[in-house]
């Protein structure tokens, strides 16, 4: 892996989880809160910095237990763009940023480490996990895309930037189960049955 690249990780854990109906990151999956699954999937040694952006005290506490930095999102009602802007600004000294969502409990640490290695071999490109051509998360963005990430507004995420630069997107193929996210209580129950 190219150790000359300084790659930061932004864990997006500030959403209001309106479709879930409560702080879903506290929901239990296989005996532990959803947020712990997300934090365990981070290959700490591969990142220069790991920043968890959140509005939730339980998430801040979990992040600190893992030795990760935290940043409070005071305006989660502004949508995903607020978390992305806060994370990008805070880690703007990095050569690239990996944006991770906090609701993919089947995502494996080894997979994220492999995605990072793949990115280091293609560091001019945006790299996302994917399955059969369908993009998922996490996604890595080289620094040249930071200005666009910082200009996002409303409840839009990095997808808005990716859609403008599809020629720059590479997907790293993974099993579909690792890309499953938990947006609703029904999705959580379905995942527990897998």
mmCIF file with all atom_site columns, C-alpha atoms in Angstrom:
data_model
loop_
_atom_site.group_PDB
_atom_site.id
_atom_site.type_symbol
_atom_site.label_atom_id
_atom_site.label_alt_id
_atom_site.label_comp_id
_atom_site.label_asym_id
_atom_site.label_entity_id
_atom_site.label_seq_id
_atom_site.pdbx_PDB_ins_code
_atom_site.Cartn_x
_atom_site.Cartn_y
_atom_site.Cartn_z
_atom_site.occupancy
_atom_site.B_iso_or_equiv
_atom_site.pdbx_formal_charge
_atom_site.auth_seq_id
_atom_site.auth_comp_id
_atom_site.auth_asym_id
_atom_site.auth_atom_id
_atom_site.pdbx_PDB_model_num
ATOM 1   C CA . UNK A 1 1   ? 0.000   0.000   0.000   1.00 0.00 ? 1   UNK A CA 1
ATOM 2   C CA . UNK A 1 2   ? 1.203   3.522   -0.846  1.00 0.00 ? 2   UNK A CA 1
ATOM 3   C CA . UNK A 1 3   ? 2.092   4.914   2.577   1.00 0.00 ? 3   UNK A CA 1
ATOM 4   C CA . UNK A 1 4   ? 2.871   8.322   1.117   1.00 0.00 ? 4   UNK A CA 1
ATOM 5   C CA . UNK A 1 5   ? -0.851  9.040   0.768   1.00 0.00 ? 5   UNK A CA 1
ATOM 6   C CA . UNK A 1 6   ? -2.460  10.633  3.798   1.00 0.00 ? 6   UNK A CA 1
ATOM 7   C CA . UNK A 1 7   ? -5.999  9.215   3.870   1.00 0.00 ? 7   UNK A CA 1
ATOM 8   C CA . UNK A 1 8   ? -8.596  10.341  6.365   1.00 0.00 ? 8   UNK A CA 1
ATOM 9   C CA . UNK A 1 9   ? -11.798 8.550   7.319   1.00 0.00 ? 9   UNK A CA 1
ATOM 10  C CA . UNK A 1 10  ? -15.070 10.374  8.014   1.00 0.00 ? 10  UNK A CA 1
ATOM 11  C CA . UNK A 1 11  ? -17.719 8.261   9.743   1.00 0.00 ? 11  UNK A CA 1
ATOM 12  C CA . UNK A 1 12  ? -21.128 9.755   8.969   1.00 0.00 ? 12  UNK A CA 1
ATOM 13  C CA . UNK A 1 13  ? -23.132 9.129   12.140  1.00 0.00 ? 13  UNK A CA 1
ATOM 14  C CA . UNK A 1 14  ? -25.201 12.294  12.573  1.00 0.00 ? 14  UNK A CA 1
ATOM 15  C CA . UNK A 1 15  ? -28.488 11.501  10.845  1.00 0.00 ? 15  UNK A CA 1
ATOM 16  C CA . UNK A 1 16  ? -31.894 11.848  12.461  1.00 0.00 ? 16  UNK A CA 1
ATOM 17  C CA . UNK A 1 17  ? -32.912 8.361   11.209  1.00 0.00 ? 17  UNK A CA 1
ATOM 18  C CA . UNK A 1 18  ? -36.426 9.613   10.445  1.00 0.00 ? 18  UNK A CA 1
ATOM 19  C CA . UNK A 1 19  ? -37.339 6.412   8.597   1.00 0.00 ? 19  UNK A CA 1
ATOM 20  C CA . UNK A 1 20  ? -36.127 4.299   11.519  1.00 0.00 ? 20  UNK A CA 1
ATOM 21  C CA . UNK A 1 21  ? -38.026 6.362   14.088  1.00 0.00 ? 21  UNK A CA 1
ATOM 22  C CA . UNK A 1 22  ? -35.251 6.663   16.706  1.00 0.00 ? 22  UNK A CA 1
ATOM 23  C CA . UNK A 1 23  ? -31.454 6.717   17.045  1.00 0.00 ? 23  UNK A CA 1
ATOM 24  C CA . UNK A 1 24  ? -30.811 3.596   14.980  1.00 0.00 ? 24  UNK A CA 1
ATOM 25  C CA . UNK A 1 25  ? -27.107 3.561   15.847  1.00 0.00 ? 25  UNK A CA 1
ATOM 26  C CA . UNK A 1 26  ? -28.096 2.320   19.315  1.00 0.00 ? 26  UNK A CA 1
ATOM 27  C CA . UNK A 1 27  ? -30.115 -0.564  17.798  1.00 0.00 ? 27  UNK A CA 1
ATOM 28  C CA . UNK A 1 28  ? -28.700 -3.975  18.674  1.00 0.00 ? 28  UNK A CA 1
ATOM 29  C CA . UNK A 1 29  ? -27.379 -6.244  15.932  1.00 0.00 ? 29  UNK A CA 1
ATOM 30  C CA . UNK A 1 30  ? -25.781 -9.555  16.899  1.00 0.00 ? 30  UNK A CA 1
ATOM 31  C CA . UNK A 1 31  ? -25.390 -8.465  20.511  1.00 0.00 ? 31  UNK A CA 1
ATOM 32  C CA . UNK A 1 32  ? -23.898 -5.008  19.999  1.00 0.00 ? 32  UNK A CA 1
ATOM 33  C CA . UNK A 1 33  ? -25.049 -1.534  18.908  1.00 0.00 ? 33  UNK A CA 1
ATOM 34  C CA . UNK A 1 34  ? -25.036 -0.738  15.196  1.00 0.00 ? 34  UNK A CA 1
ATOM 35  C CA . UNK A 1 35  ? -22.402 1.983   15.724  1.00 0.00 ? 35  UNK A CA 1
ATOM 36  C CA . UNK A 1 36  ? -19.942 -0.543  17.150  1.00 0.00 ? 36  UNK A CA 1
ATOM 37  C CA . UNK A 1 37  ? -20.163 -2.638  13.991  1.00 0.00 ? 37  UNK A CA 1
ATOM 38  C CA . UNK A 1 38  ? -19.268 0.470   11.969  1.00 0.00 ? 38  UNK A CA 1
ATOM 39  C CA . UNK A 1 39  ? -16.311 1.392   14.167  1.00 0.00 ? 39  UNK A CA 1
ATOM 40  C CA . UNK A 1 40  ? -14.982 -2.184  14.169  1.00 0.00 ? 40  UNK A CA 1
ATOM 41  C CA . UNK A 1 41  ? -14.971 -2.137  10.343  1.00 0.00 ? 41  UNK A CA 1
ATOM 42  C CA . UNK A 1 42  ? -12.399 0.681   10.282  1.00 0.00 ? 42  UNK A CA 1
ATOM 43  C CA . UNK A 1 43  ? -8.820  -0.507  9.642   1.00 0.00 ? 43  UNK A CA 1
ATOM 44  C CA . UNK A 1 44  ? -7.318  2.178   11.914  1.00 0.00 ? 44  UNK A CA 1
ATOM 45  C CA . UNK A 1 45  ? -3.746  1.484   10.843  1.00 0.00 ? 45  UNK A CA 1
ATOM 46  C CA . UNK A 1 46  ? -4.607  2.341   7.236   1.00 0.00 ? 46  UNK A CA 1
ATOM 47  C CA . UNK A 1 47  ? -5.834  5.865   7.985   1.00 0.00 ? 47  UNK A CA 1
ATOM 48  C CA . UNK A 1 48  ? -3.969  8.998   9.043   1.00 0.00 ? 48  UNK A CA 1
ATOM 49  C CA . UNK A 1 49  ? -7.011  10.180  10.993  1.00 0.00 ? 49  UNK A CA 1
ATOM 50  C CA . UNK A 1 50  ? -10.474 8.831   11.795  1.00 0.00 ? 50  UNK A CA 1
ATOM 51  C CA . UNK A 1 51  ? -13.208 11.356  12.550  1.00 0.00 ? 51  UNK A CA 1
ATOM 52  C CA . UNK A 1 52  ? -16.713 10.415  13.671  1.00 0.00 ? 52  UNK A CA 1
ATOM 53  C CA . UNK A 1 53  ? -19.229 13.186  12.938  1.00 0.00 ? 53  UNK A CA 1
ATOM 54  C CA . UNK A 1 54  ? -22.344 12.806  15.068  1.00 0.00 ? 54  UNK A CA 1
ATOM 55  C CA . UNK A 1 55  ? -25.085 14.448  17.118  1.00 0.00 ? 55  UNK A CA 1
ATOM 56  C CA . UNK A 1 56  ? -25.441 11.473  19.489  1.00 0.00 ? 56  UNK A CA 1
ATOM 57  C CA . UNK A 1 57  ? -23.726 11.174  22.879  1.00 0.00 ? 57  UNK A CA 1
ATOM 58  C CA . UNK A 1 58  ? -23.685 7.350   22.717  1.00 0.00 ? 58  UNK A CA 1
ATOM 59  C CA . UNK A 1 59  ? -21.852 7.535   19.368  1.00 0.00 ? 59  UNK A CA 1
ATOM 60  C CA . UNK A 1 60  ? -19.311 10.036  20.748  1.00 0.00 ? 60  UNK A CA 1
ATOM 61  C CA . UNK A 1 61  ? -18.665 7.700   23.687  1.00 0.00 ? 61  UNK A CA 1
ATOM 62  C CA . UNK A 1 62  ? -18.243 4.654   21.424  1.00 0.00 ? 62  UNK A CA 1
ATOM 63  C CA . UNK A 1 63  ? -15.880 6.558   19.103  1.00 0.00 ? 63  UNK A CA 1
ATOM 64  C CA . UNK A 1 64  ? -13.724 7.667   22.036  1.00 0.00 ? 64  UNK A CA 1
ATOM 65  C CA . UNK A 1 65  ? -13.543 4.047   23.254  1.00 0.00 ? 65  UNK A CA 1
ATOM 66  C CA . UNK A 1 66  ? -12.016 3.199   19.872  1.00 0.00 ? 66  UNK A CA 1
ATOM 67  C CA . UNK A 1 67  ? -9.591  6.134   20.115  1.00 0.00 ? 67  UNK A CA 1
ATOM 68  C CA . UNK A 1 68  ? -11.212 8.029   17.229  1.00 0.00 ? 68  UNK A CA 1
ATOM 69  C CA . UNK A 1 69  ? -11.717 11.782  16.996  1.00 0.00 ? 69  UNK A CA 1
ATOM 70  C CA . UNK A 1 70  ? -15.268 13.118  17.219  1.00 0.00 ? 70  UNK A CA 1
ATOM 71  C CA . UNK A 1 71  ? -16.945 16.232  15.880  1.00 0.00 ? 71  UNK A CA 1
ATOM 72  C CA . UNK A 1 72  ? -20.439 17.320  16.853  1.00 0.00 ? 72  UNK A CA 1
ATOM 73  C CA . UNK A 1 73  ? -22.888 18.092  14.086  1.00 0.00 ? 73  UNK A CA 1
ATOM 74  C CA . UNK A 1 74  ? -25.046 20.827  15.622  1.00 0.00 ? 74  UNK A CA 1
ATOM 75  C CA . UNK A 1 75  ? -27.339 20.980  12.570  1.00 0.00 ? 75  UNK A CA 1
ATOM 76  C CA . UNK A 1 76  ? -28.286 17.427  11.524  1.00 0.00 ? 76  UNK A CA 1
ATOM 77  C CA . UNK A 1 77  ? -31.527 18.833  10.097  1.00 0.00 ? 77  UNK A CA 1
ATOM 78  C CA . UNK A 1 78  ? -29.436 20.242  7.244   1.00 0.00 ? 78  UNK A CA 1
ATOM 79  C CA . UNK A 1 79  ? -28.973 16.695  5.966   1.00 0.00 ? 79  UNK A CA 1
ATOM 80  C CA . UNK A 1 80  ? -26.016 14.599  4.861   1.00 0.00 ? 80  UNK A CA 1
ATOM 81  C CA . UNK A 1 81  ? -24.257 17.553  3.272   1.00 0.00 ? 81  UNK A CA 1
ATOM 82  C CA . UNK A 1 82  ? -23.648 19.127  6.704   1.00 0.00 ? 82  UNK A CA 1
ATOM 83  C CA . UNK A 1 83  ? -21.811 16.023  7.938   1.00 0.00 ? 83  UNK A CA 1
ATOM 84  C CA . UNK A 1 84  ? -19.799 15.826  4.708   1.00 0.00 ? 84  UNK A CA 1
ATOM 85  C CA . UNK A 1 85  ? -18.847 19.503  4.879   1.00 0.00 ? 85  UNK A CA 1
ATOM 86  C CA . UNK A 1 86  ? -17.840 19.273  8.548   1.00 0.00 ? 86  UNK A CA 1
ATOM 87  C CA . UNK A 1 87  ? -15.761 16.141  7.954   1.00 0.00 ? 87  UNK A CA 1
ATOM 88  C CA . UNK A 1 88  ? -14.110 17.440  4.786   1.00 0.00 ? 88  UNK A CA 1
ATOM 89  C CA . UNK A 1 89  ? -13.199 20.765  6.401   1.00 0.00 ? 89  UNK A CA 1
ATOM 90  C CA . UNK A 1 90  ? -11.802 19.076  9.525   1.00 0.00 ? 90  UNK A CA 1
ATOM 91  C CA . UNK A 1 91  ? -9.646  16.639  7.515   1.00 0.00 ? 91  UNK A CA 1
ATOM 92  C CA . UNK A 1 92  ? -8.774  18.978  4.634   1.00 0.00 ? 92  UNK A CA 1
ATOM 93  C CA . UNK A 1 93  ? -5.047  18.337  5.193   1.00 0.00 ? 93  UNK A CA 1
ATOM 94  C CA . UNK A 1 94  ? -5.498  14.777  3.869   1.00 0.00 ? 94  UNK A CA 1
ATOM 95  C CA . UNK A 1 95  ? -4.750  13.629  0.297   1.00 0.00 ? 95  UNK A CA 1
ATOM 96  C CA . UNK A 1 96  ? -8.023  11.697  0.170   1.00 0.00 ? 96  UNK A CA 1
ATOM 97  C CA . UNK A 1 97  ? -11.050 10.996  2.327   1.00 0.00 ? 97  UNK A CA 1
ATOM 98  C CA . UNK A 1 98  ? -13.023 7.823   2.886   1.00 0.00 ? 98  UNK A CA 1
ATOM 99  C CA . UNK A 1 99  ? -16.663 8.442   3.785   1.00 0.00 ? 99  UNK A CA 1
ATOM 100 C CA . UNK A 1 100 ? -18.253 5.623   5.754   1.00 0.00 ? 100 UNK A CA 1
ATOM 101 C CA . UNK A 1 101 ? -21.889 5.356   6.727   1.00 0.00 ? 101 UNK A CA 1
ATOM 102 C CA . UNK A 1 102 ? -22.589 3.934   10.168  1.00 0.00 ? 102 UNK A CA 1
ATOM 103 C CA . UNK A 1 103 ? -25.409 1.539   9.303   1.00 0.00 ? 103 UNK A CA 1
ATOM 104 C CA . UNK A 1 104 ? -23.752 -1.320  7.377   1.00 0.00 ? 104 UNK A CA 1
ATOM 105 C CA . UNK A 1 105 ? -23.301 -3.955  10.088  1.00 0.00 ? 105 UNK A CA 1
ATOM 106 C CA . UNK A 1 106 ? -22.134 -6.683  7.683   1.00 0.00 ? 106 UNK A CA 1
ATOM 107 C CA . UNK A 1 107 ? -19.235 -4.609  6.312   1.00 0.00 ? 107 UNK A CA 1
ATOM 108 C CA . UNK A 1 108 ? -15.918 -6.274  7.131   1.00 0.00 ? 108 UNK A CA 1
ATOM 109 C CA . UNK A 1 109 ? -12.714 -4.563  8.250   1.00 0.00 ? 109 UNK A CA 1
ATOM 110 C CA . UNK A 1 110 ? -10.727 -6.638  5.743   1.00 0.00 ? 110 UNK A CA 1
ATOM 111 C CA . UNK A 1 111 ? -12.967 -5.368  2.918   1.00 0.00 ? 111 UNK A CA 1
ATOM 112 C CA . UNK A 1 112 ? -12.342 -1.717  3.839   1.00 0.00 ? 112 UNK A CA 1
ATOM 113 C CA . UNK A 1 113 ? -8.587  -2.393  4.022   1.00 0.00 ? 113 UNK A CA 1
ATOM 114 C CA . UNK A 1 114 ? -8.701  -4.000  0.549   1.00 0.00 ? 114 UNK A CA 1
ATOM 115 C CA . UNK A 1 115 ? -10.692 -1.057  -0.821  1.00 0.00 ? 115 UNK A CA 1
ATOM 116 C CA . UNK A 1 116 ? -8.001  1.289   0.510   1.00 0.00 ? 116 UNK A CA 1
ATOM 117 C CA . UNK A 1 117 ? -5.260  -0.724  -1.176  1.00 0.00 ? 117 UNK A CA 1
ATOM 118 C CA . UNK A 1 118 ? -7.228  -0.596  -4.425  1.00 0.00 ? 118 UNK A CA 1
ATOM 119 C CA . UNK A 1 119 ? -7.649  3.171   -4.029  1.00 0.00 ? 119 UNK A CA 1
ATOM 120 C CA . UNK A 1 120 ? -3.907  3.648   -3.479  1.00 0.00 ? 120 UNK A CA 1
ATOM 121 C CA . UNK A 1 121 ? -3.309  1.956   -6.847  1.00 0.00 ? 121 UNK A CA 1
ATOM 122 C CA . UNK A 1 122 ? -5.905  4.286   -8.471  1.00 0.00 ? 122 UNK A CA 1
ATOM 123 C CA . UNK A 1 123 ? -5.537  7.402   -6.318  1.00 0.00 ? 123 UNK A CA 1
ATOM 124 C CA . UNK A 1 124 ? -6.732  9.865   -8.962  1.00 0.00 ? 124 UNK A CA 1
ATOM 125 C CA . UNK A 1 125 ? -10.129 8.144   -9.070  1.00 0.00 ? 125 UNK A CA 1
ATOM 126 C CA . UNK A 1 126 ? -13.170 8.072   -6.828  1.00 0.00 ? 126 UNK A CA 1
ATOM 127 C CA . UNK A 1 127 ? -13.444 4.519   -5.491  1.00 0.00 ? 127 UNK A CA 1
ATOM 128 C CA . UNK A 1 128 ? -16.563 2.941   -4.040  1.00 0.00 ? 128 UNK A CA 1
ATOM 129 C CA . UNK A 1 129 ? -17.524 -0.523  -2.967  1.00 0.00 ? 129 UNK A CA 1
ATOM 130 C CA . UNK A 1 130 ? -19.891 -2.166  -5.405  1.00 0.00 ? 130 UNK A CA 1
ATOM 131 C CA . UNK A 1 131 ? -21.702 -5.344  -6.329  1.00 0.00 ? 131 UNK A CA 1
ATOM 132 C CA . UNK A 1 132 ? -22.587 -6.212  -9.933  1.00 0.00 ? 132 UNK A CA 1
ATOM 133 C CA . UNK A 1 133 ? -22.111 -2.605  -11.007 1.00 0.00 ? 133 UNK A CA 1
ATOM 134 C CA . UNK A 1 134 ? -24.252 -1.136  -8.210  1.00 0.00 ? 134 UNK A CA 1
ATOM 135 C CA . UNK A 1 135 ? -22.303 1.313   -6.056  1.00 0.00 ? 135 UNK A CA 1
ATOM 136 C CA . UNK A 1 136 ? -22.395 1.213   -2.277  1.00 0.00 ? 136 UNK A CA 1
ATOM 137 C CA . UNK A 1 137 ? -20.342 2.606   0.606   1.00 0.00 ? 137 UNK A CA 1
ATOM 138 C CA . UNK A 1 138 ? -17.742 3.491   1.721   1.00 0.00 ? 138 UNK A CA 1
ATOM 139 C CA . UNK A 1 139 ? -16.462 5.811   -1.009  1.00 0.00 ? 139 UNK A CA 1
ATOM 140 C CA . UNK A 1 140 ? -13.043 7.431   -1.281  1.00 0.00 ? 140 UNK A CA 1
ATOM 141 C CA . UNK A 1 141 ? -12.471 10.856  -2.829  1.00 0.00 ? 141 UNK A CA 1
ATOM 142 C CA . UNK A 1 142 ? -9.094  12.347  -3.817  1.00 0.00 ? 142 UNK A CA 1
ATOM 143 C CA . UNK A 1 143 ? -8.458  15.909  -2.574  1.00 0.00 ? 143 UNK A CA 1
ATOM 144 C CA . UNK A 1 144 ? -9.314  17.412  -5.979  1.00 0.00 ? 144 UNK A CA 1
ATOM 145 C CA . UNK A 1 145 ? -12.972 16.699  -5.171  1.00 0.00 ? 145 UNK A CA 1
ATOM 146 C CA . UNK A 1 146 ? -12.914 18.392  -1.737  1.00 0.00 ? 146 UNK A CA 1
ATOM 147 C CA . UNK A 1 147 ? -14.188 21.760  -3.080  1.00 0.00 ? 147 UNK A CA 1
ATOM 148 C CA . UNK A 1 148 ? -17.253 20.040  -4.529  1.00 0.00 ? 148 UNK A CA 1
ATOM 149 C CA . UNK A 1 149 ? -17.855 18.107  -1.300  1.00 0.00 ? 149 UNK A CA 1
ATOM 150 C CA . UNK A 1 150 ? -17.611 21.364  0.661   1.00 0.00 ? 150 UNK A CA 1
ATOM 151 C CA . UNK A 1 151 ? -20.195 23.018  -1.598  1.00 0.00 ? 151 UNK A CA 1
ATOM 152 C CA . UNK A 1 152 ? -22.911 20.374  -1.104  1.00 0.00 ? 152 UNK A CA 1
ATOM 153 C CA . UNK A 1 153 ? -26.199 21.582  0.380   1.00 0.00 ? 153 UNK A CA 1
ATOM 154 C CA . UNK A 1 154 ? -29.313 19.868  1.726   1.00 0.00 ? 154 UNK A CA 1
ATOM 155 C CA . UNK A 1 155 ? -29.878 16.162  2.203   1.00 0.00 ? 155 UNK A CA 1
ATOM 156 C CA . UNK A 1 156 ? -27.483 15.068  -0.511  1.00 0.00 ? 156 UNK A CA 1
ATOM 157 C CA . UNK A 1 157 ? -24.326 13.069  -0.072  1.00 0.00 ? 157 UNK A CA 1
ATOM 158 C CA . UNK A 1 158 ? -21.240 12.249  -2.088  1.00 0.00 ? 158 UNK A CA 1
ATOM 159 C CA . UNK A 1 159 ? -23.466 10.675  -4.752  1.00 0.00 ? 159 UNK A CA 1
ATOM 160 C CA . UNK A 1 160 ? -24.135 14.173  -6.086  1.00 0.00 ? 160 UNK A CA 1
ATOM 161 C CA . UNK A 1 161 ? -20.403 14.616  -6.744  1.00 0.00 ? 161 UNK A CA 1
ATOM 162 C CA . UNK A 1 162 ? -20.011 11.090  -8.120  1.00 0.00 ? 162 UNK A CA 1
ATOM 163 C CA . UNK A 1 163 ? -22.854 11.616  -10.615 1.00 0.00 ? 163 UNK A CA 1
ATOM 164 C CA . UNK A 1 164 ? -20.942 14.580  -12.074 1.00 0.00 ? 164 UNK A CA 1
ATOM 165 C CA . UNK A 1 165 ? -17.777 12.480  -12.440 1.00 0.00 ? 165 UNK A CA 1
ATOM 166 C CA . UNK A 1 166 ? -18.897 8.978   -13.448 1.00 0.00 ? 166 UNK A CA 1
ATOM 167 C CA . UNK A 1 167 ? -15.835 8.650   -15.713 1.00 0.00 ? 167 UNK A CA 1
ATOM 168 C CA . UNK A 1 168 ? -13.668 8.970   -12.596 1.00 0.00 ? 168 UNK A CA 1
ATOM 169 C CA . UNK A 1 169 ? -15.512 6.276   -10.611 1.00 0.00 ? 169 UNK A CA 1
ATOM 170 C CA . UNK A 1 170 ? -14.079 2.812   -10.007 1.00 0.00 ? 170 UNK A CA 1
ATOM 171 C CA . UNK A 1 171 ? -15.917 0.114   -8.083  1.00 0.00 ? 171 UNK A CA 1
ATOM 172 C CA . UNK A 1 172 ? -14.284 -2.491  -5.858  1.00 0.00 ? 172 UNK A CA 1
ATOM 173 C CA . UNK A 1 173 ? -16.401 -5.656  -6.050  1.00 0.00 ? 173 UNK A CA 1
ATOM 174 C CA . UNK A 1 174 ? -17.698 -7.106  -2.751  1.00 0.00 ? 174 UNK A CA 1
ATOM 175 C CA . UNK A 1 175 ? -20.476 -9.497  -1.679  1.00 0.00 ? 175 UNK A CA 1
ATOM 176 C CA . UNK A 1 176 ? -23.888 -7.827  -1.718  1.00 0.00 ? 176 UNK A CA 1
ATOM 177 C CA . UNK A 1 177 ? -24.507 -8.541  1.988   1.00 0.00 ? 177 UNK A CA 1
ATOM 178 C CA . UNK A 1 178 ? -21.660 -6.221  3.010   1.00 0.00 ? 178 UNK A CA 1
ATOM 179 C CA . UNK A 1 179 ? -23.425 -3.313  1.311   1.00 0.00 ? 179 UNK A CA 1
ATOM 180 C CA . UNK A 1 180 ? -26.745 -3.814  3.137   1.00 0.00 ? 180 UNK A CA 1
ATOM 181 C CA . UNK A 1 181 ? -27.687 -0.808  5.232   1.00 0.00 ? 181 UNK A CA 1
ATOM 182 C CA . UNK A 1 182 ? -30.274 -0.422  7.956   1.00 0.00 ? 182 UNK A CA 1
ATOM 183 C CA . UNK A 1 183 ? -32.647 2.446   7.141   1.00 0.00 ? 183 UNK A CA 1
ATOM 184 C CA . UNK A 1 184 ? -35.803 0.991   8.671   1.00 0.00 ? 184 UNK A CA 1
ATOM 185 C CA . UNK A 1 185 ? -36.754 -1.388  11.471  1.00 0.00 ? 185 UNK A CA 1
ATOM 186 C CA . UNK A 1 186 ? -37.927 -3.819  8.780   1.00 0.00 ? 186 UNK A CA 1
ATOM 187 C CA . UNK A 1 187 ? -34.458 -3.734  7.194   1.00 0.00 ? 187 UNK A CA 1
ATOM 188 C CA . UNK A 1 188 ? -32.932 -4.434  10.601  1.00 0.00 ? 188 UNK A CA 1
ATOM 189 C CA . UNK A 1 189 ? -35.179 -7.449  11.158  1.00 0.00 ? 189 UNK A CA 1
ATOM 190 C CA . UNK A 1 190 ? -34.473 -8.757  7.651   1.00 0.00 ? 190 UNK A CA 1
ATOM 191 C CA . UNK A 1 191 ? -30.733 -8.438  8.257   1.00 0.00 ? 191 UNK A CA 1
ATOM 192 C CA . UNK A 1 192 ? -30.963 -10.357 11.525  1.00 0.00 ? 192 UNK A CA 1
ATOM 193 C CA . UNK A 1 193 ? -32.517 -13.263 9.606   1.00 0.00 ? 193 UNK A CA 1
ATOM 194 C CA . UNK A 1 194 ? -29.639 -13.527 7.111   1.00 0.00 ? 194 UNK A CA 1
#
